[in-house]
Short mmCIF file of C-alpha atoms in Angstrom, two decimals:
data_model
loop_
_atom_site.label_atom_id
_atom_site.label_comp_id
_atom_site.label_asym_id
_atom_site.label_seq_id
_atom_site.Cartn_x
_atom_site.Cartn_y
_atom_site.Cartn_z
CA UNK N 36 5.20 -9.31 6.64
CA UNK N 37 1.60 -7.80 6.33
CA UNK N 38 -0.31 -4.98 7.92
CA UNK N 39 2.33 -4.52 10.73
CA UNK N 40 5.44 -5.56 8.77
CA UNK N 41 4.18 -4.84 5.14
CA UNK N 42 3.07 -2.78 2.76
CA UNK N 43 0.18 -3.63 0.45
CA UNK N 44 1.56 -4.48 -2.97
CA UNK N 45 -1.10 -1.93 -4.13
CA UNK N 46 -0.94 0.82 -1.90
CA UNK N 47 0.10 4.09 -2.51
CA UNK N 48 2.79 4.32 0.34
CA UNK N 49 6.27 5.33 -0.96
CA UNK N 50 8.11 3.03 1.63
CA UNK N 51 7.33 0.05 0.13
CA UNK N 52 4.14 -0.02 -0.59
CA UNK N 53 1.22 -0.43 0.54
CA UNK N 54 -0.31 -2.74 0.03
CA UNK N 55 -1.48 -3.46 4.07
CA UNK N 56 0.73 -0.79 7.47
CA UNK N 57 3.92 -0.46 9.33
CA UNK N 58 6.99 -2.45 9.03
CA UNK N 59 5.86 -3.05 5.58
CA UNK N 60 6.67 -6.64 3.87
CA UNK N 61 3.84 -6.18 1.50
CA UNK N 62 3.94 -4.13 -1.02
CA UNK N 63 5.73 -1.82 -3.75
CA UNK N 64 5.54 1.63 -3.60
CA UNK N 65 2.84 2.97 -6.34
CA UNK N 66 3.22 4.20 -9.62
CA UNK N 67 3.03 7.76 -10.62
CA UNK N 68 1.42 9.13 -13.91
CA UNK N 69 -2.36 9.06 -14.56
CA UNK N 70 -4.19 9.15 -17.79
CA UNK N 71 -4.87 12.88 -18.49
CA UNK N 72 -1.54 13.60 -16.70
CA UNK N 73 -0.33 14.92 -20.45
CA UNK N 74 -1.35 18.18 -19.98
CA UNK N 75 1.21 20.77 -20.35
CA UNK N 76 3.66 22.31 -17.62
CA UNK N 77 3.18 25.81 -17.10
CA UNK N 78 5.67 27.64 -19.75
CA UNK N 79 9.04 27.97 -19.20
CA UNK N 80 9.32 32.34 -18.25
CA UNK N 81 12.48 34.01 -19.57
CA UNK N 82 14.49 34.02 -16.04
CA UNK N 83 14.86 30.45 -14.27
CA UNK N 84 12.44 30.79 -11.29
CA UNK N 85 13.78 29.24 -7.71
CA UNK N 86 12.00 27.14 -5.96
CA UNK N 87 11.55 29.91 -3.04
CA UNK N 88 9.31 31.72 -5.48
CA UNK N 89 7.14 29.04 -5.56
CA UNK N 90 7.62 27.89 -2.11
CA UNK N 91 3.89 28.08 -0.67
CA UNK N 92 2.79 25.85 -3.63
CA UNK N 93 5.34 23.27 -2.86
CA UNK N 94 4.34 23.20 0.89
CA UNK N 95 0.82 23.19 -0.20
CA UNK N 96 1.48 20.19 -2.25
CA UNK N 97 3.60 18.44 0.83
CA UNK N 98 0.28 19.00 3.13
CA UNK N 99 -2.10 17.13 0.26
CA UNK N 100 0.16 14.39 -0.11
CA UNK N 101 0.22 14.06 4.20
CA UNK N 102 -3.51 14.12 4.24
CA UNK N 103 -3.59 11.48 1.81
CA UNK N 104 -0.82 9.50 3.78
CA UNK N 105 -3.51 9.46 6.94
CA UNK N 106 -6.28 7.20 5.71
CA UNK N 107 -3.80 4.78 4.56
CA UNK N 108 -1.54 4.79 7.58
CA UNK N 109 -4.78 4.17 9.43
CA UNK N 110 -6.10 1.16 7.36
CA UNK N 111 -2.97 -0.36 7.61
CA UNK N 112 -3.17 -0.54 11.37
CA UNK N 113 -6.48 -1.76 11.73
CA UNK N 114 -5.49 -5.55 10.63
CA UNK N 115 -3.49 -5.27 14.19
CA UNK N 116 -5.73 -3.74 16.08
CA UNK N 117 -8.43 -6.79 14.82
CA UNK N 118 -5.56 -9.31 15.27
CA UNK N 119 -5.44 -7.94 18.74
CA UNK N 120 -8.93 -8.75 18.77
CA UNK N 121 -8.36 -12.40 17.96
CA UNK N 122 -10.01 -12.14 14.49
CA UNK N 123 -10.23 -14.71 11.96
CA UNK N 124 -7.67 -14.74 9.43
CA UNK N 125 -10.98 -15.15 6.97
CA UNK N 126 -11.96 -11.73 8.49
CA UNK N 127 -8.52 -10.50 8.21
CA UNK N 128 -8.55 -11.46 4.15
CA UNK N 129 -12.35 -9.43 3.42
CA UNK N 130 -10.99 -6.48 5.32
CA UNK N 131 -7.83 -6.69 2.74
CA UNK N 132 -10.15 -5.41 0.23
CA UNK N 133 -9.93 -2.19 1.42
CA UNK N 134 -6.09 -2.05 -0.10
CA UNK N 135 -7.46 -2.39 -3.22
CA UNK N 136 -8.76 1.31 -4.50
CA UNK N 137 -5.19 2.42 -5.04
CA UNK N 138 -4.73 -0.49 -7.24
CA UNK N 139 -7.76 -0.18 -9.42
CA UNK N 140 -8.35 3.90 -9.75
CA UNK N 141 -6.98 3.39 -13.33
CA UNK N 142 -10.82 2.49 -13.99
CA UNK N 143 -12.22 5.41 -12.96
CA UNK N 144 -8.96 8.26 -13.43
CA UNK N 145 -10.19 9.07 -16.54
CA UNK N 146 -13.85 10.49 -15.43
CA UNK N 147 -11.70 12.23 -13.07
CA UNK N 148 -9.41 13.73 -15.44
CA UNK N 149 -12.19 14.76 -18.11
CA UNK N 150 -15.10 16.17 -15.93
CA UNK N 151 -15.02 19.28 -14.12
CA UNK N 152 -16.19 22.62 -13.22
CA UNK N 153 -14.50 25.19 -15.70
CA UNK N 154 -14.72 28.08 -13.58
CA UNK N 155 -14.05 26.34 -10.27
CA UNK N 156 -10.77 24.66 -11.50
CA UNK N 157 -9.80 20.94 -12.89
CA UNK N 158 -8.29 19.51 -10.15
CA UNK N 159 -10.23 21.57 -7.17
CA UNK N 160 -13.41 20.46 -8.72
CA UNK N 161 -12.41 16.64 -7.84
CA UNK N 162 -10.00 17.80 -4.59
CA UNK N 163 -11.91 20.30 -2.95
CA UNK N 164 -15.23 17.69 -2.72
CA UNK N 165 -13.65 15.08 -1.88
CA UNK N 166 -11.51 16.09 0.87
CA UNK N 167 -14.61 17.38 2.49
CA UNK N 168 -16.66 14.07 2.46
CA UNK N 169 -13.52 12.50 3.70
CA UNK N 170 -13.37 15.30 6.73
CA UNK N 171 -16.98 14.81 7.02
CA UNK N 172 -16.93 10.69 6.65
CA UNK N 173 -14.28 10.93 9.77
CA UNK N 174 -15.83 12.93 11.88
CA UNK N 175 -18.90 10.88 11.85
CA UNK N 176 -17.05 7.56 12.13
CA UNK N 177 -15.18 8.95 15.03
CA UNK N 178 -18.73 8.43 16.85
CA UNK N 179 -19.40 4.69 15.67
CA UNK N 180 -15.77 3.29 15.17
CA UNK N 181 -15.46 2.15 19.05
CA UNK N 182 -18.75 0.14 18.52
CA UNK N 183 -17.65 -1.33 15.12
CA UNK N 184 -14.14 -2.47 17.04
CA UNK N 185 -16.31 -4.05 19.42
CA UNK N 186 -16.47 -3.70 23.08
CA UNK N 187 -14.02 -6.71 23.97
CA UNK N 188 -16.97 -8.24 26.64
CA UNK N 189 -18.33 -10.95 24.24
CA UNK N 190 -19.00 -8.70 21.13
CA UNK N 191 -16.30 -8.95 18.51
CA UNK N 192 -15.22 -6.83 15.69
CA UNK N 193 -17.75 -5.63 12.86
CA UNK N 194 -15.50 -6.54 10.28
CA UNK N 195 -17.35 -6.03 7.69
CA UNK N 196 -18.64 -2.38 8.52
CA UNK N 197 -15.09 -1.70 9.50
CA UNK N 198 -14.31 -3.16 5.37
CA UNK N 199 -16.98 -0.76 4.01
CA UNK N 200 -15.72 2.19 6.12
CA UNK N 201 -12.01 2.30 5.29
CA UNK N 202 -12.70 0.93 1.72
CA UNK N 203 -14.40 4.43 1.27
CA UNK N 204 -11.89 5.71 2.98
CA UNK N 205 -9.38 4.76 0.47
CA UNK N 206 -11.37 5.41 -2.43
CA UNK N 207 -11.74 8.59 -1.23
CA UNK N 208 -8.17 8.98 -0.61
CA UNK N 209 -7.38 7.26 -4.15
CA UNK N 210 -9.34 9.82 -6.17
CA UNK N 211 -8.03 12.73 -4.28
CA UNK N 212 -4.66 11.27 -5.13
CA UNK N 213 -5.48 11.22 -8.88
CA UNK N 214 -6.38 15.27 -8.66
CA UNK N 215 -3.50 16.37 -6.56
CA UNK N 216 -1.27 14.22 -9.21
CA UNK N 217 -2.65 16.31 -11.91
CA UNK N 218 -2.66 19.30 -10.09
CA UNK N 219 1.07 19.01 -9.05
CA UNK N 220 2.12 18.97 -12.86
CA UNK N 221 0.70 22.42 -13.26
CA UNK N 222 0.86 24.07 -10.20
CA UNK N 223 4.34 24.63 -10.42
CA UNK N 224 6.55 26.09 -12.84
CA UNK N 225 8.70 23.85 -15.25
CA UNK N 226 11.66 24.42 -13.35
CA UNK N 227 10.21 23.37 -10.13
CA UNK N 228 8.08 20.67 -11.22
CA UNK N 229 10.25 17.80 -10.16
CA UNK N 230 9.75 18.73 -6.57
CA UNK N 231 5.94 17.32 -6.90
CA UNK N 232 7.80 13.77 -7.01
CA UNK N 233 9.34 14.70 -3.54
CA UNK N 234 6.10 16.01 -1.81
CA UNK N 235 4.49 13.22 -3.11
CA UNK N 236 7.52 10.76 -1.48
CA UNK N 237 7.90 12.55 1.77
CA UNK N 238 4.26 13.47 2.05
CA UNK N 239 2.71 10.23 2.07
CA UNK N 240 5.48 8.88 3.97
CA UNK N 241 4.97 11.55 6.87
CA UNK N 242 1.24 10.84 6.62
CA UNK N 243 1.57 6.97 6.38
CA UNK N 244 3.76 7.22 10.00
CA UNK N 245 1.48 9.39 11.56
CA UNK N 246 -1.51 7.67 11.02
CA UNK N 247 0.24 3.95 11.58
CA UNK N 248 3.64 4.47 13.46
CA UNK N 249 2.50 6.97 15.65
CA UNK N 250 -1.38 6.30 16.12
CA UNK N 251 -0.31 2.55 17.18
CA UNK N 252 1.91 4.01 19.69
CA UNK N 253 -0.22 6.24 21.26
CA UNK N 254 -3.07 4.00 21.27
CA UNK N 255 -1.07 1.26 23.20
CA UNK N 256 -1.74 1.51 26.75
CA UNK N 257 1.26 -0.07 27.52
CA UNK N 258 3.58 2.10 25.27
CA UNK N 259 2.08 5.04 26.60
CA UNK N 260 2.34 4.04 30.25
CA UNK N 261 5.70 2.97 29.79
CA UNK N 262 7.31 5.89 27.92
CA UNK N 263 4.73 8.56 28.28
CA UNK N 264 3.01 8.48 31.63
CA UNK N 265 3.89 9.06 35.46
CA UNK N 266 0.83 6.74 36.31
CA UNK N 267 -0.56 3.93 34.55
CA UNK N 268 -3.70 4.17 32.81
CA UNK N 269 -5.88 1.13 31.24
CA UNK N 270 -5.80 2.96 27.90
CA UNK N 271 -3.33 4.78 25.52
CA UNK N 272 -3.35 8.24 25.14
CA UNK N 273 -5.73 8.40 21.81
CA UNK N 274 -8.24 6.03 20.45
CA UNK N 275 -9.18 5.53 17.30
CA UNK N 276 -12.46 7.27 17.49
CA UNK N 277 -10.24 10.51 18.96
CA UNK N 278 -7.51 10.36 15.85
CA UNK N 279 -10.55 10.10 13.31
CA UNK N 280 -12.10 13.26 14.87
CA UNK N 281 -8.69 15.17 14.63
CA UNK N 282 -7.91 14.32 11.43
CA UNK N 283 -11.48 15.36 10.16
CA UNK N 284 -11.08 18.50 11.26
CA UNK N 285 -7.81 19.16 9.86
CA UNK N 286 -9.38 17.85 6.62
CA UNK N 287 -11.94 20.14 6.57
CA UNK N 288 -10.17 23.30 7.60
CA UNK N 289 -7.69 22.71 5.22
CA UNK N 290 -10.18 21.72 2.28
CA UNK N 291 -11.92 25.22 3.25
CA UNK N 292 -8.37 27.29 2.80
CA UNK N 293 -7.41 25.76 -0.50
CA UNK N 294 -11.08 26.29 -2.30
CA UNK N 295 -10.88 29.76 -1.30
CA UNK N 296 -6.98 30.94 -1.41
CA UNK N 297 -5.64 28.96 -3.75
CA UNK N 298 -6.47 29.08 -7.42
CA UNK N 299 -5.29 26.72 -10.40
CA UNK N 300 -3.14 28.22 -12.95
CA UNK N 301 -4.74 29.51 -16.40
CA UNK N 302 -1.98 29.97 -18.33
CA UNK N 303 -1.70 26.34 -19.28
CA UNK N 304 -1.06 25.21 -22.86
CA UNK N 305 -2.90 22.69 -24.36
CA UNK N 306 -0.93 19.37 -24.81
CA UNK N 307 -0.57 17.93 -27.97
CA UNK N 308 -1.41 14.62 -27.06
CA UNK N 309 -3.99 15.42 -23.88
CA UNK N 310 -6.80 12.69 -23.89
CA UNK N 311 -9.91 13.75 -26.13
CA UNK N 312 -12.31 12.26 -23.50
CA UNK N 313 -13.47 9.22 -21.48
CA UNK N 314 -14.49 6.87 -23.96
CA UNK N 315 -11.33 7.49 -25.72
CA UNK N 316 -9.25 6.38 -22.97
CA UNK N 317 -11.15 3.61 -22.10
CA UNK N 318 -10.73 2.44 -25.87
CA UNK N 319 -7.09 3.28 -25.40
CA UNK N 320 -6.84 0.93 -22.54
CA UNK N 321 -8.17 -1.55 -24.19
CA UNK N 322 -5.98 -1.45 -27.39
CA UNK N 323 -3.05 -1.49 -25.27
CA UNK N 324 -4.04 -4.45 -23.00
CA UNK N 325 -5.04 -6.30 -26.32
CA UNK N 326 -1.39 -6.20 -27.62
CA UNK N 327 -0.04 -9.55 -27.36
CA UNK N 328 3.54 -8.48 -25.66
CA UNK N 329 1.62 -6.44 -23.21
CA UNK N 330 -0.98 -9.33 -22.63
CA UNK N 331 1.82 -11.82 -22.05
CA UNK N 332 3.47 -9.41 -19.47
CA UNK N 333 0.09 -9.02 -17.73
CA UNK N 334 -0.59 -12.85 -17.06
CA UNK N 335 3.13 -13.40 -15.60
CA UNK N 336 3.25 -10.17 -13.46
CA UNK N 337 -0.45 -11.38 -12.07
CA UNK N 338 1.11 -14.63 -10.99
CA UNK N 339 4.75 -13.75 -10.24
CA UNK N 340 3.80 -12.52 -6.35
CA UNK N 341 1.98 -15.83 -5.34
CA UNK N 342 5.60 -16.95 -3.72
CA UNK N 343 5.59 -14.22 -1.41
CA UNK N 344 2.25 -13.97 -0.23
CA UNK N 345 2.57 -15.79 2.81
CA UNK N 346 5.40 -14.08 3.89
CA UNK N 347 4.35 -10.38 3.17
CA UNK N 348 0.61 -11.11 4.34
CA UNK N 349 0.26 -13.24 7.06
CA UNK N 350 4.15 -12.59 8.85
CA UNK N 351 2.65 -9.67 10.98
CA UNK N 352 -0.05 -10.91 11.93
CA UNK N 353 1.16 -14.19 13.10
CA UNK N 354 3.84 -12.48 15.22
CA UNK N 355 1.01 -9.90 17.14
CA UNK N 356 -0.92 -13.30 17.61
CA UNK N 357 2.52 -14.96 18.92
CA UNK N 358 2.46 -11.78 21.71
CA UNK N 359 5.02 -9.33 19.40
CA UNK N 360 3.23 -5.85 20.74
CA UNK N 361 1.97 -4.54 17.47
CA UNK N 362 3.32 -0.76 18.42
CA UNK N 363 6.56 -2.38 18.49
CA UNK N 364 6.24 -4.05 15.09
CA UNK N 365 5.32 -0.63 13.54
CA UNK N 366 8.62 1.29 15.24
CA UNK N 367 10.22 -1.20 13.85
CA UNK N 368 9.75 0.61 10.59
CA UNK N 369 11.40 3.80 11.68
CA UNK N 370 15.23 2.76 10.89
CA UNK N 371 14.19 1.34 7.34
CA UNK N 372 13.35 4.62 6.45
CA UNK N 373 17.06 5.82 5.61
CA UNK N 374 17.60 2.04 3.62
CA UNK N 375 14.34 2.89 1.87
CA UNK N 376 15.71 6.49 0.33
CA UNK N 377 19.06 5.31 -0.81
CA UNK N 378 18.01 1.72 -2.18
CA UNK N 379 15.91 2.71 -5.36
CA UNK N 380 19.29 5.46 -5.67
CA UNK N 381 21.67 2.05 -5.78
CA UNK N 382 19.63 -0.26 -7.46
CA UNK N 383 18.63 1.93 -10.27
CA UNK N 384 22.30 1.94 -11.66
CA UNK N 385 21.83 -1.76 -11.95
CA UNK N 386 18.45 -1.36 -14.32
CA UNK N 387 18.83 1.43 -16.22
CA UNK N 388 20.11 -0.58 -18.79
CA UNK N 389 18.92 -2.60 -21.56
CA UNK N 390 17.77 -5.80 -19.81
CA UNK N 391 16.34 -4.13 -15.80
CA UNK N 392 14.47 -7.44 -15.94
CA UNK N 393 17.30 -9.06 -15.06
CA UNK N 394 17.33 -7.58 -11.51
CA UNK N 395 13.85 -9.06 -10.76
CA UNK N 396 14.88 -12.29 -12.19
CA UNK N 397 18.22 -12.25 -9.70
CA UNK N 398 16.13 -10.65 -6.65
CA UNK N 399 13.47 -13.43 -6.55
CA UNK N 400 15.17 -16.46 -5.35
CA UNK N 401 16.34 -14.27 -2.06
CA UNK N 402 12.94 -13.13 -1.78
CA UNK N 403 11.17 -16.82 -1.53
CA UNK N 404 13.89 -17.44 0.65
CA UNK N 405 13.38 -14.88 3.25
CA UNK N 406 9.54 -16.11 3.23
CA UNK N 407 10.50 -19.59 4.99
CA UNK N 408 12.90 -17.34 7.23
CA UNK N 409 9.86 -15.27 8.59
CA UNK N 410 8.51 -18.50 9.03
CA UNK N 411 11.27 -18.99 11.25
CA UNK N 412 10.81 -15.78 13.28
CA UNK N 413 7.06 -16.90 13.82
CA UNK N 414 8.08 -20.31 14.96
CA UNK N 415 10.92 -18.82 17.14
CA UNK N 416 8.90 -16.32 18.74
CA UNK N 417 7.11 -18.04 21.55
CA UNK N 418 10.19 -19.98 22.38
CA UNK N 419 12.23 -16.67 23.47
CA UNK N 420 9.32 -15.01 24.78
CA UNK N 421 9.64 -13.74 28.69
CA UNK N 422 7.52 -12.22 30.96
CA UNK N 423 9.14 -8.82 30.22
CA UNK N 424 8.29 -9.40 26.38
CA UNK N 425 11.11 -10.43 23.87
CA UNK N 426 14.82 -9.67 23.96
CA UNK N 427 16.46 -7.29 22.24
CA UNK N 428 18.26 -10.27 20.30
CA UNK N 429 14.82 -11.43 18.87
CA UNK N 430 13.95 -7.72 17.58
CA UNK N 431 17.27 -7.46 16.09
CA UNK N 432 16.72 -10.45 14.02
CA UNK N 433 13.43 -9.00 12.90
CA UNK N 434 15.09 -6.12 11.78
CA UNK N 435 17.91 -7.45 9.69
CA UNK N 436 15.15 -9.84 8.42
CA UNK N 437 12.98 -6.90 7.07
CA UNK N 438 15.97 -4.91 5.77
CA UNK N 439 17.03 -7.94 3.64
CA UNK N 440 13.84 -8.29 2.47
CA UNK N 441 13.50 -4.13 1.68
CA UNK N 442 16.98 -5.32 -0.61
CA UNK N 443 14.87 -7.66 -2.69
CA UNK N 444 11.41 -6.00 -2.70
CA UNK N 445 13.14 -2.81 -4.07
CA UNK N 446 15.36 -4.77 -6.57
CA UNK N 447 12.44 -6.27 -8.18
CA UNK N 448 10.40 -3.35 -7.68
CA UNK N 449 12.99 -0.45 -9.53
CA UNK N 450 13.40 -3.03 -11.99
CA UNK N 451 9.63 -3.80 -13.07
CA UNK N 452 9.05 0.34 -13.12
CA UNK N 453 12.19 0.42 -15.34
CA UNK N 454 10.99 -1.92 -17.89
CA UNK N 455 7.46 -0.32 -17.72
CA UNK N 456 9.38 3.05 -18.43
CA UNK N 457 11.31 1.30 -20.99
CA UNK N 458 8.14 -0.14 -23.15
CA UNK N 459 5.82 2.75 -22.65
CA UNK N 460 4.70 4.02 -25.98
CA UNK N 461 6.33 8.06 -25.45
CA UNK N 462 2.59 9.28 -27.29
CA UNK N 463 1.05 7.79 -24.90
CA UNK N 464 3.42 7.41 -21.76
CA UNK N 465 0.94 8.20 -19.02
CA UNK N 466 -1.92 6.06 -19.95
CA UNK N 467 0.40 3.21 -21.20
CA UNK N 468 2.83 3.16 -18.00
CA UNK N 469 -0.42 3.39 -15.66
CA UNK N 470 -2.02 0.16 -17.18
CA UNK N 471 1.33 -1.60 -16.52
CA UNK N 472 1.91 -0.19 -12.93
CA UNK N 473 -1.65 -0.87 -12.22
CA UNK N 474 -1.56 -4.74 -13.34
CA UNK N 475 2.06 -4.94 -11.09
CA UNK N 476 -0.07 -3.97 -8.30
CA UNK N 477 -3.13 -5.88 -8.64
CA UNK N 478 -0.12 -8.97 -8.67
CA UNK N 479 0.41 -8.28 -5.39
CA UNK N 480 -2.82 -7.36 -3.93
CA UNK N 481 -5.07 -10.58 -4.68
CA UNK N 482 -2.04 -13.10 -3.73
CA UNK N 483 -2.25 -11.27 -0.70
CA UNK N 484 -5.97 -11.50 0.10
CA UNK N 485 -5.99 -15.41 -0.77
CA UNK N 486 -3.06 -16.00 1.22
CA UNK N 487 -5.14 -14.61 4.27
CA UNK N 488 -8.13 -16.43 3.26
CA UNK N 489 -6.29 -19.76 3.35
CA UNK N 490 -4.83 -20.03 6.49
CA UNK N 491 -8.07 -20.88 9.05
CA UNK N 492 -8.76 -23.97 6.22
CA UNK N 493 -5.17 -25.00 5.92
CA UNK N 494 -5.17 -24.95 10.01
CA UNK N 495 -5.79 -27.97 11.89
CA UNK N 496 -7.42 -28.24 15.16
CA UNK N 497 -8.29 -30.44 18.12
CA UNK N 498 -10.92 -30.56 20.82
CA UNK N 499 -8.57 -31.37 24.16
CA UNK N 500 -10.59 -32.49 27.42
CA UNK N 501 -13.73 -32.64 25.93
CA UNK N 502 -13.91 -36.20 24.18
CA UNK N 503 -16.40 -36.34 20.87
CA UNK N 504 -15.76 -32.72 20.05
CA UNK N 505 -13.68 -31.02 17.51
CA UNK N 506 -12.89 -27.80 16.37
CA UNK N 507 -13.48 -28.35 12.66
CA UNK N 508 -15.63 -24.96 12.30
CA UNK N 509 -16.38 -22.07 14.90
CA UNK N 510 -19.81 -23.46 15.89
CA UNK N 511 -17.61 -26.81 17.13
CA UNK N 512 -15.35 -24.97 18.69
CA UNK N 513 -17.86 -22.94 21.24
CA UNK N 514 -18.96 -26.65 21.77
CA UNK N 515 -15.73 -28.01 22.86
CA UNK N 516 -15.41 -25.07 25.08
CA UNK N 517 -18.64 -25.23 26.39
CA UNK N 518 -18.05 -28.75 26.96
CA UNK N 519 -15.09 -27.91 29.29
CA UNK N 520 -12.57 -28.54 26.92
CA UNK N 521 -10.20 -26.09 24.69
CA UNK N 522 -9.28 -26.29 21.08
CA UNK N 523 -5.39 -26.93 20.23
CA UNK N 524 -3.51 -26.30 16.89
CA UNK N 525 -1.98 -29.00 15.82
CA UNK N 526 -1.11 -27.63 12.28
CA UNK N 527 -0.95 -24.12 11.76
CA UNK N 528 -2.10 -23.24 8.20
CA UNK N 529 0.75 -20.32 8.00
CA UNK N 530 3.62 -22.91 7.98
CA UNK N 531 1.69 -24.99 5.31
CA UNK N 532 1.02 -21.73 3.63
CA UNK N 533 4.46 -20.83 3.48
CA UNK N 534 6.11 -23.75 2.17
CA UNK N 535 3.18 -23.87 -0.67
CA UNK N 536 4.12 -20.52 -1.18
CA UNK N 537 8.11 -21.16 -1.43
CA UNK N 538 7.40 -24.13 -4.08
CA UNK N 539 5.11 -22.08 -6.25
CA UNK N 540 7.44 -19.28 -6.21
CA UNK N 541 10.50 -21.53 -7.06
CA UNK N 542 8.33 -23.29 -10.16
CA UNK N 543 7.31 -19.62 -11.40
CA UNK N 544 10.90 -18.42 -11.11
CA UNK N 545 11.94 -21.68 -12.84
CA UNK N 546 9.23 -21.96 -15.56
CA UNK N 547 8.03 -18.73 -16.35
CA UNK N 548 10.69 -16.16 -15.06
CA UNK N 549 13.13 -17.14 -18.60
CA UNK N 550 9.54 -16.54 -20.52
CA UNK N 551 9.52 -13.31 -18.45
CA UNK N 552 12.64 -12.26 -18.79
CA UNK N 553 12.49 -12.57 -22.74
CA UNK N 554 10.13 -9.84 -22.64
CA UNK N 555 12.61 -7.22 -22.74
CA UNK N 556 13.99 -8.76 -25.96
CA UNK N 557 10.88 -7.92 -27.75
CA UNK N 558 11.17 -5.06 -30.16
CA UNK N 559 9.76 -1.65 -29.52
CA UNK N 560 7.21 -2.07 -32.48
CA UNK N 561 5.68 -4.81 -30.19
CA UNK N 562 5.16 -2.65 -27.69
CA UNK N 563 3.51 0.25 -29.53
CA UNK N 564 -0.03 0.80 -29.81
CA UNK N 565 -1.70 1.17 -33.38
CA UNK N 566 -4.15 3.93 -33.11
CA UNK N 567 -6.87 5.29 -35.71
CA UNK N 568 -6.24 8.84 -35.04
#
């Protein structure tokens, strides 16, 4: 369902996801593996080391991933705040570019991997300055963000400035992610390196929860007055400014401790297949994408998620527009956490065989039909709304719908990850699989942006109470209001878009889906990259 009910497809979140929030519907959890992460793990000692021997390193990784989730969660909360301030969907589309850096980090990952100060540490050379910049930037923006969000008295949000600000936050967080992912492989011994993925999953989920669900709850005056206060106040317990300042300080303190107290391991054995340099890595990426099988996969996966874009990117915002409190949407994501942990384990049993894309193909029509069900939830919202809010059975319907959505989403996500792992050339697996995962994430990013942008043009409004006026443009709407009239929506572009997306989605499933499935019948030679060295 979008920012609040969804995670961006290219988001780095582990919940599915992104790509853009709480109660996340837009997104698949992000891929692991980066070019240059092929460096050798610490050599195994003569006697196996338990996790307690490296508990400090494990906790450090957990903290670093939690910090990484904070800007992701905050970025996911901003669209809901903008929606509550009546921002246009064109503005929401522009802001959605904030969620692209995690899907595009492959473009600068080779640089992060290859350029560093040997005396300071390969990963700390990027991690420390990146986190310092993030912390200082957060503290500075804590003095500016209230003005950027608008004062509520005629001055609306400065969407362009907010987009630039949070795009930089996400770019820095994506760069930190590259460094932490690489450091995780060498910080832990071979016996304990499996804890790195656990730290990634738990840490990012916790950070996203803090920056999104917890922030939206504490920022809401109605939530705080109802559950946390004895006397009502006009504002929540915290503001976005307060939150940015606090976490900016946490970033600075944590980074200082890491810079002075944590050293990188020096007992590393150069990996046989380690990427030689930046130029070699980019040449390798280009040679991979030129292969016919890979090129076909890229073209198909980039168009496969068009059918979900309206449901994933717009539904959450529409629910807020219809009066559902944004903090309630955020809190509805909490019951989904156990489901999101269990689903990959269950679904992997069906995708572990030679044809994982069969699961993708079978789940797709159900996810498309859920798009119509989401549109029904939006239509139903004003019908059941009462003075006290919404009845419990409406929230139960939303949670059930989201749970079913998660089943279909994870079925498709796990299938794609399994296929990418199956076809990736093992000699260059990190670079190869990251490329395929990056393209998969972009396949969700761009349709979501387009879907948000098309809502306003597809919406039809009429000026009621003032003859001779229209509401075709923002200027015309102002003239209508000035003449004593009001703009009334006669056709909501969201419903039009929902139907169009589902039709396009089923067309892809019927005509291109079989071609997509046939890719898993290609021989292994079709996926092997020919290299000159």
